[in-house]
Coordinates of C-alpha atoms in Angstrom, one line a residue:
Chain A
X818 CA 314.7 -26.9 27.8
X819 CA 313.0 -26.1 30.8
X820 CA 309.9 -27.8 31.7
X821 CA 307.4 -25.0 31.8
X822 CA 308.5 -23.8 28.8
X823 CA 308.5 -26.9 27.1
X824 CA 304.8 -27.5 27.8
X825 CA 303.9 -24.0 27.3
X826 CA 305.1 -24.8 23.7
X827 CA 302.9 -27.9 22.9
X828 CA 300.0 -26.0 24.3
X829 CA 300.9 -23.3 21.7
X830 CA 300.8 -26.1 19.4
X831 CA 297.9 -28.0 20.2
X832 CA 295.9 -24.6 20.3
X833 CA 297.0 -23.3 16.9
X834 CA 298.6 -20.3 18.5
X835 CA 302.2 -20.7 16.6
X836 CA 303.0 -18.9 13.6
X837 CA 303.4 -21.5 10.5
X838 CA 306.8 -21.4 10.8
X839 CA 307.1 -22.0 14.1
X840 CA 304.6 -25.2 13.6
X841 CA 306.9 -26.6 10.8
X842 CA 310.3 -26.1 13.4
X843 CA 308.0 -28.2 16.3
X844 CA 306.3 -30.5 14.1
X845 CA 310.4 -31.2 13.0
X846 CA 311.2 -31.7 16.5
X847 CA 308.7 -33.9 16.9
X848 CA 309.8 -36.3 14.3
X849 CA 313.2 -36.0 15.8
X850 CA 312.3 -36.4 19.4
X851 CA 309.9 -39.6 20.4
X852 CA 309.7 -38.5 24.0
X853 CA 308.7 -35.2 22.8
X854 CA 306.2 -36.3 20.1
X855 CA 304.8 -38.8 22.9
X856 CA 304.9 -36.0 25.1
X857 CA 302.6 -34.1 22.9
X858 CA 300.6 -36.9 22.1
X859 CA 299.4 -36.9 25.8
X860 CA 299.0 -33.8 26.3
X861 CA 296.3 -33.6 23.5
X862 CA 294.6 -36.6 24.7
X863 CA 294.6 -35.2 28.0
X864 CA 293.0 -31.9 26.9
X865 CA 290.6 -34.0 25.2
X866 CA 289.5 -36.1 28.1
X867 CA 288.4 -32.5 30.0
X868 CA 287.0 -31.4 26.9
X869 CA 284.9 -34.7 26.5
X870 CA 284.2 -34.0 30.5
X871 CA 283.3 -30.9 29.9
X872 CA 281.0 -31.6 26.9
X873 CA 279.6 -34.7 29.0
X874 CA 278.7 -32.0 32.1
X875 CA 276.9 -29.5 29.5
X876 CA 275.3 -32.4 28.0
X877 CA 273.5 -34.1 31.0
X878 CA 272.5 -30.3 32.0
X879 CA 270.9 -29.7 28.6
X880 CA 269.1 -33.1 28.9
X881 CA 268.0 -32.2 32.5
X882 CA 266.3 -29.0 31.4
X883 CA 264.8 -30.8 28.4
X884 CA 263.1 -32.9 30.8
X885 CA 262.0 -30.2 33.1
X886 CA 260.6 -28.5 29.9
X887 CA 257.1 -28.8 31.1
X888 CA 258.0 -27.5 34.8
X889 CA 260.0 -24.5 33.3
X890 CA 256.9 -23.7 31.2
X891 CA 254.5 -24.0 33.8
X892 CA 257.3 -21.2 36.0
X893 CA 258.2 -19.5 33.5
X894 CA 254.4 -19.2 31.4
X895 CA 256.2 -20.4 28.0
X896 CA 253.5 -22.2 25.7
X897 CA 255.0 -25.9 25.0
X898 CA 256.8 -24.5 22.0
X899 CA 257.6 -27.9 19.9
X900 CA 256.7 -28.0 17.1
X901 CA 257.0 -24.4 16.3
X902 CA 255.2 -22.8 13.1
X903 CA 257.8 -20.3 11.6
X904 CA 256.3 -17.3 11.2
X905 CA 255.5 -16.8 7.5
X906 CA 257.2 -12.9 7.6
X907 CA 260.7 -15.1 8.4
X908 CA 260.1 -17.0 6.0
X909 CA 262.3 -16.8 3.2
X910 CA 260.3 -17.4 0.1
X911 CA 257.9 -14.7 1.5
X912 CA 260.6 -12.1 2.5
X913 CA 261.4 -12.3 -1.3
X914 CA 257.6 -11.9 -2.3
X915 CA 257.5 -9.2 -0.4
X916 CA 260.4 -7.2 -1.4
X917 CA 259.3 -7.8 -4.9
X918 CA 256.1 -6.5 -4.2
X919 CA 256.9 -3.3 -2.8
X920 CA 259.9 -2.3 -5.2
X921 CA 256.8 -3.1 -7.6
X922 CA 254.4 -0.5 -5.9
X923 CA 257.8 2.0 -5.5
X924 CA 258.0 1.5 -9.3
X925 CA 254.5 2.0 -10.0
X926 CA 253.5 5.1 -8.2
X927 CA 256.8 6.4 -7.0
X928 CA 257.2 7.6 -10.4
X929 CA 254.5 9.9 -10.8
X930 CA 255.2 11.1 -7.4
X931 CA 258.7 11.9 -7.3
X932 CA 257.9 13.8 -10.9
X933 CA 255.5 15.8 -9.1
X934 CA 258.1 17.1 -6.7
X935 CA 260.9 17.7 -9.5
X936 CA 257.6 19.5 -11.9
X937 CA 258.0 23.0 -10.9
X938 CA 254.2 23.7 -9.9
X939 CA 252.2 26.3 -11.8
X940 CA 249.8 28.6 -10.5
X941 CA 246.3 27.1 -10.6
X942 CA 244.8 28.1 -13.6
X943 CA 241.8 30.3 -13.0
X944 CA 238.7 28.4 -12.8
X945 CA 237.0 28.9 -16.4
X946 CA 233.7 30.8 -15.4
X947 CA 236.0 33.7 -14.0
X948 CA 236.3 34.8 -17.6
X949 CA 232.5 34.2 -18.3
X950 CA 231.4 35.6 -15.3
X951 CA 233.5 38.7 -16.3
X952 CA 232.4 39.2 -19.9
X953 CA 229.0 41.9 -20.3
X954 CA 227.1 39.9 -23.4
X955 CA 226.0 42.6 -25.7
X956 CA 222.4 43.7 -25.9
X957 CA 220.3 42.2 -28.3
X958 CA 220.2 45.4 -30.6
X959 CA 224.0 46.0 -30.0
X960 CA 225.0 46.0 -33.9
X961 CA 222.3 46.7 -35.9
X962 CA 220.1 49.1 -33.2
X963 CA 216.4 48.4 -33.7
X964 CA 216.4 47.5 -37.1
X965 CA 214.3 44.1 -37.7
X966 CA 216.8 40.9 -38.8
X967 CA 215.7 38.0 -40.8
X968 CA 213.4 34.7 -39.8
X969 CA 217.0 32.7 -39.2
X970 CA 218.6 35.7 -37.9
X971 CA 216.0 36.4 -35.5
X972 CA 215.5 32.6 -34.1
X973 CA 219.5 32.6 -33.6
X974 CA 219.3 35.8 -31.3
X975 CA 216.3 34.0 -29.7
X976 CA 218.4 31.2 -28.6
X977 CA 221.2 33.3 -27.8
X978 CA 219.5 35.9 -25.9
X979 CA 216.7 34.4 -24.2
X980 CA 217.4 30.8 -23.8
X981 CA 221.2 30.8 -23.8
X982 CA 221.2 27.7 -25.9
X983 CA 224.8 29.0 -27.6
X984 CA 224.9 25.7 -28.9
X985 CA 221.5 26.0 -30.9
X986 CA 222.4 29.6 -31.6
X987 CA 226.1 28.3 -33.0
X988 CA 224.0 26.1 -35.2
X989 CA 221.3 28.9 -36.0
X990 CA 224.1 31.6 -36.6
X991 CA 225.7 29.2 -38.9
X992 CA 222.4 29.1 -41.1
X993 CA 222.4 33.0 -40.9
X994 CA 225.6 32.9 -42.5
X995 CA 224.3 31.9 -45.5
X996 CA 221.5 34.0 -45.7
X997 CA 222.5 36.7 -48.2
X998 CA 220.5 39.5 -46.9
X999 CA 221.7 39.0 -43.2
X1000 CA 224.3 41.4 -42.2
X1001 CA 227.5 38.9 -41.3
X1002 CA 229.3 41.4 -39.2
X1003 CA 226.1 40.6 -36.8
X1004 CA 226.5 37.3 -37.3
X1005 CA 230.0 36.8 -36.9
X1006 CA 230.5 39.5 -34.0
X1007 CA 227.3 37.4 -32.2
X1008 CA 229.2 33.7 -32.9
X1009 CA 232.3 35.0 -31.2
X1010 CA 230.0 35.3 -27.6
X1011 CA 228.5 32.5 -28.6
X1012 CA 231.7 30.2 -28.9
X1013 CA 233.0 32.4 -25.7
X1014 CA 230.1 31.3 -23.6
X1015 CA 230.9 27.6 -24.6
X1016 CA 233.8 27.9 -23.4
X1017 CA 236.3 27.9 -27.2
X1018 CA 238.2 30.9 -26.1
X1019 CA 240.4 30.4 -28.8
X1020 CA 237.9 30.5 -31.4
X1021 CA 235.9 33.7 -29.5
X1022 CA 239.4 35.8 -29.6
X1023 CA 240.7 34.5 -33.1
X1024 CA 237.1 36.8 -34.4
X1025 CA 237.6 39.5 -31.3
X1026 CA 241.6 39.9 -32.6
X1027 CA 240.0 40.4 -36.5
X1028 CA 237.6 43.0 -35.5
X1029 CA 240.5 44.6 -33.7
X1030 CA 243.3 44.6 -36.0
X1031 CA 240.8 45.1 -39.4
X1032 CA 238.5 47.9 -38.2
X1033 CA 237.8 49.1 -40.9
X1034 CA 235.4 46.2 -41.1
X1035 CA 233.5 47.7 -38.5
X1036 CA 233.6 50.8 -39.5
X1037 CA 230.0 51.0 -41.0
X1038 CA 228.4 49.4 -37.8
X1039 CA 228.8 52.4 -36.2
X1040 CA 227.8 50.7 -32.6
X1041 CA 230.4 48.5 -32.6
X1042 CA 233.0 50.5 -33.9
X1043 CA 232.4 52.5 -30.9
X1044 CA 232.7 50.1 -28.7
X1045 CA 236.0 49.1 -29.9
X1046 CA 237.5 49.0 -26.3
X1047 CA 235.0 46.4 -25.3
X1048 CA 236.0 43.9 -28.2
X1049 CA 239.6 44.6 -26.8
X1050 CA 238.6 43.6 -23.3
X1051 CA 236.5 40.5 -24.2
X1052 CA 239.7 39.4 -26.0
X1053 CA 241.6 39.7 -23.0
X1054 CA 239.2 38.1 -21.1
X1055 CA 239.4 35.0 -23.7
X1056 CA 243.0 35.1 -23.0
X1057 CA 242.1 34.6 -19.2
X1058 CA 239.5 31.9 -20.2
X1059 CA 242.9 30.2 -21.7
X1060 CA 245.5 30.9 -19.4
X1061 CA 247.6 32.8 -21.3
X1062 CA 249.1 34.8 -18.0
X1063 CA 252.4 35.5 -19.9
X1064 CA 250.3 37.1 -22.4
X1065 CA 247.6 38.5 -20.9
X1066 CA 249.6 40.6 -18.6
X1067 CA 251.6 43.0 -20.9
X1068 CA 248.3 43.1 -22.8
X1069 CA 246.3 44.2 -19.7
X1070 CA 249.1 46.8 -18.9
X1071 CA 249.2 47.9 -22.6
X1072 CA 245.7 48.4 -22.6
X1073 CA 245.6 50.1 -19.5
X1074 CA 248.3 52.8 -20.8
X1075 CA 246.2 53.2 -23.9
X1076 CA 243.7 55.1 -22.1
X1077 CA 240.9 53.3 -22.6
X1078 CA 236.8 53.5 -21.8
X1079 CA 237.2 54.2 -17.9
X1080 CA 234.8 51.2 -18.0
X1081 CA 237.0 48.8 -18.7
X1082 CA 240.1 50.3 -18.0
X1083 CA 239.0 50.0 -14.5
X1084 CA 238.2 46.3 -14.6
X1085 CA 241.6 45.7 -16.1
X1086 CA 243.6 47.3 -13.8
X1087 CA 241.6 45.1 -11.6
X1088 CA 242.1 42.1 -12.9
X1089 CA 245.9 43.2 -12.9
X1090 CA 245.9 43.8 -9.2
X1091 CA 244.3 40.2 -8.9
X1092 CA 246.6 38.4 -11.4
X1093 CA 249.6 40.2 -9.5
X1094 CA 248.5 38.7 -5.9
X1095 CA 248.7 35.5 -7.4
Chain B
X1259 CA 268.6 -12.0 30.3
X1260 CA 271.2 -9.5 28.5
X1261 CA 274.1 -11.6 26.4
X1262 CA 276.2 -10.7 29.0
X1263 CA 274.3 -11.9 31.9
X1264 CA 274.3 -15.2 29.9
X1265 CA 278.1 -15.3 29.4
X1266 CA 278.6 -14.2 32.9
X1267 CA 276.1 -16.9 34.2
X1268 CA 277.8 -19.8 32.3
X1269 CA 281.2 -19.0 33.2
X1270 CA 280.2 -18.5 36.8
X1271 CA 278.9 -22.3 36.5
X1272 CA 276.5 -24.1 38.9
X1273 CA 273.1 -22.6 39.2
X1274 CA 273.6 -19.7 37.3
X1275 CA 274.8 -21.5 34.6
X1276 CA 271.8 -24.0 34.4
X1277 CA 269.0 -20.9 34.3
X1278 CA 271.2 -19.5 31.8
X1279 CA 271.0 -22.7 29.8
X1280 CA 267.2 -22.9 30.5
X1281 CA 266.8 -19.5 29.2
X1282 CA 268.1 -20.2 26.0
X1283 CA 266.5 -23.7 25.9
X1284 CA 263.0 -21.7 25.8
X1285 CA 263.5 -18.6 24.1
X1286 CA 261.5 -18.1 21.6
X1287 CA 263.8 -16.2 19.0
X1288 CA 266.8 -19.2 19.6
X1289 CA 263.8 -21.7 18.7
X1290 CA 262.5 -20.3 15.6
X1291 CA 265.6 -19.1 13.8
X1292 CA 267.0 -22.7 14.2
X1293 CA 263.8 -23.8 13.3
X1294 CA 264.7 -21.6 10.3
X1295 CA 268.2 -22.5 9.6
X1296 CA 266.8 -26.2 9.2
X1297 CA 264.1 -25.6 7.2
X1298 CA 266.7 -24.0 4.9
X1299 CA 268.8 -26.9 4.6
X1300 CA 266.6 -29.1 2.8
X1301 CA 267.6 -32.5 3.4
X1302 CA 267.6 -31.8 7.1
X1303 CA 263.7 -33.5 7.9
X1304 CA 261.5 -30.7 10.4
X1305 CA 261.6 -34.0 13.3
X1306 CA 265.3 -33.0 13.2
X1307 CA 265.2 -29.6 14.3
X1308 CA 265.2 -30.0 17.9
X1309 CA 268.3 -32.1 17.7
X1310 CA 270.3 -29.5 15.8
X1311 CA 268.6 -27.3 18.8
X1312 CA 270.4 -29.6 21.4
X1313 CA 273.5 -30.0 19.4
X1314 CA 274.2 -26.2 18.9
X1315 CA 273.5 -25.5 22.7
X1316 CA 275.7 -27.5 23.7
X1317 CA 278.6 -25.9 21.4
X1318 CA 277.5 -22.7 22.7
X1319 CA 277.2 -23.3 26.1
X1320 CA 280.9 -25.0 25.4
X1321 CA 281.9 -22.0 23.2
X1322 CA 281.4 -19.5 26.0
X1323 CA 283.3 -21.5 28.4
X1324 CA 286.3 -21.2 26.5
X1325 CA 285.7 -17.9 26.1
X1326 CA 285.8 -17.4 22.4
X1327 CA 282.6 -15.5 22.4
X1328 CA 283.8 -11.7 22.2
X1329 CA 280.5 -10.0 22.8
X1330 CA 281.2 -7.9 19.6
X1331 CA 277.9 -8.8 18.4
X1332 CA 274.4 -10.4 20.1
X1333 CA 274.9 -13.9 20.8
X1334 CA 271.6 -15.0 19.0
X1335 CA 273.7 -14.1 16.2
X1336 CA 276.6 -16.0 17.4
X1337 CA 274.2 -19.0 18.1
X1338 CA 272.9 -18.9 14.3
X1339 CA 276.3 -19.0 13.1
X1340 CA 276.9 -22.5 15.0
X1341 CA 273.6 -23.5 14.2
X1342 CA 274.7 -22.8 10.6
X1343 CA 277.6 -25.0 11.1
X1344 CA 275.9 -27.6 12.8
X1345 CA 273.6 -28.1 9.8
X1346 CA 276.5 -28.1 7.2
X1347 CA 278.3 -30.3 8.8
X1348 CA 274.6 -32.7 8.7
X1349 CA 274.5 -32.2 5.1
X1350 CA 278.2 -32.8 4.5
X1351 CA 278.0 -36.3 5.8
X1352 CA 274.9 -37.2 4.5
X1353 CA 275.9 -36.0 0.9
X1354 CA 279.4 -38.1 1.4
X1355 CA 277.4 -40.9 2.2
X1356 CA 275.1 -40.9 -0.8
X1357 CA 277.8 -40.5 -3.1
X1358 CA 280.1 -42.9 -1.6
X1359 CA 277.7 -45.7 -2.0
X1360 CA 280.9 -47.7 -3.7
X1361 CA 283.1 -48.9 -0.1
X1362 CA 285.9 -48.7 -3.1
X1363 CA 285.2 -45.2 -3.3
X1364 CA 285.5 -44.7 0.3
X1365 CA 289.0 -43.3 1.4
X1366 CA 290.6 -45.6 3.8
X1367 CA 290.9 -43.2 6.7
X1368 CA 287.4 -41.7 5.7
X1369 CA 285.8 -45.2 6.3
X1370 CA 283.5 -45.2 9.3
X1371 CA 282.7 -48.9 9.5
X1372 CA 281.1 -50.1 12.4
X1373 CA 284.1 -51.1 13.6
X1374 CA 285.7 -47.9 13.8
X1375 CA 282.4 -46.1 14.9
X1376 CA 283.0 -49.0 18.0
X1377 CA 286.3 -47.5 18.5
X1378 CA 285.6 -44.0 18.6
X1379 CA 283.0 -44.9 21.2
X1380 CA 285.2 -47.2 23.0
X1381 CA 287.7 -44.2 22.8
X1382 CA 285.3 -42.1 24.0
X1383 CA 284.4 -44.4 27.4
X1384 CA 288.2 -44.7 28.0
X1385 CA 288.6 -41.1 28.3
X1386 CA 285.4 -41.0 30.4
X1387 CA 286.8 -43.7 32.3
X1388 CA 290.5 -42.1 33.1
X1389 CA 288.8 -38.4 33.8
X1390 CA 286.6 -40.7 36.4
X1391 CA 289.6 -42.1 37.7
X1392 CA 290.5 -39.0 39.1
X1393 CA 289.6 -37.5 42.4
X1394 CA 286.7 -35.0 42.9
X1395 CA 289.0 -31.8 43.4
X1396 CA 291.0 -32.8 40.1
X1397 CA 288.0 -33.0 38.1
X1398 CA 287.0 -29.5 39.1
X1399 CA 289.9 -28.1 39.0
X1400 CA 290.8 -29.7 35.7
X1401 CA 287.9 -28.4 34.3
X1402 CA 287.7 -25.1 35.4
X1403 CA 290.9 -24.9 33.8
X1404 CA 289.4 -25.4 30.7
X1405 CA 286.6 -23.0 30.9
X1406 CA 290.0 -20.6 30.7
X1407 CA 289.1 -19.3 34.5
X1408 CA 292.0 -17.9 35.8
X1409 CA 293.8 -19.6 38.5
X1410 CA 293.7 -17.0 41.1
X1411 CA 289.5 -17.9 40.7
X1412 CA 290.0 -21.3 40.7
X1413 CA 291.7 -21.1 44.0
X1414 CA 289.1 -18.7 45.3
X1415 CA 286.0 -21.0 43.6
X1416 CA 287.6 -24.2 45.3
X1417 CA 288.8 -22.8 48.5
X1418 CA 292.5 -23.0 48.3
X1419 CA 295.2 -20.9 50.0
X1420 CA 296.1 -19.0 46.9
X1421 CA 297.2 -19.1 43.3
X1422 CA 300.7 -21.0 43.4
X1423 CA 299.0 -24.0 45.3
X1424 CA 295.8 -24.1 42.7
X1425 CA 298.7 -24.1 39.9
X1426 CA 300.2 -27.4 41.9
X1427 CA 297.2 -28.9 42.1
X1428 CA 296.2 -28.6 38.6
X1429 CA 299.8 -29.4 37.7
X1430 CA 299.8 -33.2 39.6
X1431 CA 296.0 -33.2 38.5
X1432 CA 297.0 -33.5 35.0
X1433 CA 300.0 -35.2 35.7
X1434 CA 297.8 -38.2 37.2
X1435 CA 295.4 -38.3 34.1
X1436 CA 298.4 -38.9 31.8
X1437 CA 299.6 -41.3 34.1
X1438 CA 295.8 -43.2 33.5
X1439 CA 296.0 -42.5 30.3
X1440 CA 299.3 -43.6 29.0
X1441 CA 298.4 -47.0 31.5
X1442 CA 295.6 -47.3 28.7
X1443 CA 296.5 -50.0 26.3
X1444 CA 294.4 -47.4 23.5
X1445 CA 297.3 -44.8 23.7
X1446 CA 299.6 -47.6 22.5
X1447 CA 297.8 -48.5 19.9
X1448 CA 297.0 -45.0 18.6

């Protein structure tokens, strides 16, 4: 075999650059051939006397520039850096805390928040006094005309009327109710406002939807019966108080088509028109 | 200094090497992280540190000048991994030695006695000893060769007239070191 080729295939060997196969076939050889397994046997002795030359070069340099450590920090305006205090964030054990900690906070409030961005969002509900501020009260003589009401009666209206205490007048109105000469159409018309103006919209439009489907109840007050469309309107306007939208519109435009007191067919068209820019 | 300025600077050798060195030797980031790597391997005692510091420049700085380091990714990386190694490699032996307490136990070629640890050394001088033996211009050129610089530098780096005489020259270089070497009465007995 010729000489460069010979050594160029114990290099391949000693460097780990021949297939397995190819190892086993020279590793054969070798056991076959003493010059050749001496050969190699040199070689790799040689390649580790420059490698421990090598090492020994890097070595003294390292140590040199260990020793100059205070020069180079003085040139180079590096802060003697031994011993160093690992920062706690590359710390391991506080990586980990803090990971835990803000998959903990994600967990907690990302929740809520990413719920709010799938929740379709709903109009605002109007704000509550809307519907109060819209509603006329009736007068004081609105039912009965001038016609003079009993003590309880009379003390309910009082609160109601001139001290808008509806709570004290809910309580008063509730006496009146069992005062068997007081008219209870009054009384229970009167209680509707008064549970309006606190604010139980339900309970105002459960009596404003009885006196509108049962008029005949009515029909002997004469001043209420007239004023029919106003009852239909304060209604509505408890359905605003509640939020109903998908209800109070078709009632709005139904009572609008119905040809109602200009009055109030006016303000609900209105309130249409203001419900519709929404 | 870029990773590549660092590679650059070591195989170029000399000066440029050294700063290179230096620059690693006081970056902060090569510090801590083997400050880190240490601190992970708990038997390893904080003292110790700094050698595995030393230990892994060295590899590195020996690493690059065979070239294995690819640049395919940042060579604080690189250093970690032989920082990693370095470590292991602490903790293997010490855990061998704890559990071989038993010499019965201990594996016959596995058995670091004094002795041995004597020969290693004294295997270690002789090799010193026969590279010493050798004349300035074979020491360079011997290891140059084994930074993997290309003859056609070497020539240039050590003044010669061109490529085929820096191939001679290492040639009868490395001829005369086996010469030394085989001389060794070591070689027999290994």
């Amino acid at each position: 075999m010729d000489p460069k080729e010979r050594l160029d295939e114990i290099e391949a060997y000693l460097q780990r650059q021949m297939t397995a196969e190819a190892e086993k076939v020279f590793e054969q050889k070798m056991a076959d051939d003493p010059v050749l397994k001496k050969e190699v046997k040199l070689h790799a002795l040689t390649d580790k006397a420059i490698d421990l030359a090598m090492e020994d070069e890097i070595r003294q340099m390292v140590e040199e520039i260990r020793q100059e450590e205070p020069v180079l920090q003085a040139e180079t305006g590096h802060q003697p850096s031994e011993p160093i205090i690992v920062p706690l964030w590359k710390q391991r054990w506080f990586q980990c805390a803090v990971a835990a900690l803000v998959i903990g906070i994600i967990l907690i409030t990302g929740i809520p928040y990413i719920e709010g961005l799938i929740t379709p969002q709903t109009i605002p509900p109007p704000s509550r006094p809307q519907a109060i501020n819209l509603i006329d009260l009736p007068a004081k003589n609105a039912v009965l005309g001038d016609v003079p009401t009993e003590d309880a009666m009379e003390k309910a209206k009082e609160a109601f009327f001139d001290h808008k205490d509806y709570k004290e007048a809910e309580r008063l109105f509730k006496l009146a109710q069992n005062d068997p000469v007081t008219n209870q159409t009054e009384v229970t018309y009167l209680l509707a406002y008064t549970y309006f103006m606190q604010e139980r919209f339900l309970e105002a439009k459960a009596i404003f939807d009885r006196f509108i489907n049962e008029p005949d109840k009515i029909s002997q007050l004469p001043l209420i019966y007239q004023s029919l469309d106003k009852i239909k309107w304060d209604s509505m306007l408890a359905l605003l108080g509640t939020n109903e939208q998908e209800q109070l519109r078709p009632a709005l435009e139904a009572f609008i088509k119905s040809d109602p007191d200009p009055h109030y067919g006016k303000k609900a068209a209105k309130l249409l028109e203001e419900l519709s820019s929404e | 200094m870029t990773d590549t300025q660092i590679n650059d600077a070591i195989l170029k050798g000399g000066k440029a090497e050294k700063d290179a060195i230096a620059y690693i030797y006081q970056d902060e980031d090569y510090r801590t992280n083997t400050q880190i790597i240490a601190r992970n391997h708990r038997r390893l005692r904080l003292t110790e540190w700094m050698d595995v510091f030393n230990e892994s420049i060295i590899q590195l700085v020996k690493s690059l000048k065979k070239g294995n380091y690819k640049g395919d990714r940042p060579l604080l990386d690189y250093f970690k991994g032989i920082c990693r190694n370095i470590c292991a490699e602490f903790y293997r032996k010490e855990n061998r030695d704890q559990q071989r307490l038993d010499p019965r136990d201990i594996p016959m070629e596995d058995l670091r006695t004094p002795y041995l640890i004597a020969v290693e050394e004294d295997f270690k001088a002789i090799m010193r000893k026969a590279f010493a033996e050798l004349s300035e211009m074979c020491r360079q050129i011997l290891t140059l060769r084994m930074k993997g610089i290309s003859m056609r530098e070497i020539a240039k780096i050590l003044g010669l007239s061109n490529e085929r005489t820096a191939i001679t020259y290492a040639a009868r270089c490395r001829n005369r070191l086996r010469d030394i070497l085989e001389k060794t009465p070591f070689f027999n007995q290994r």
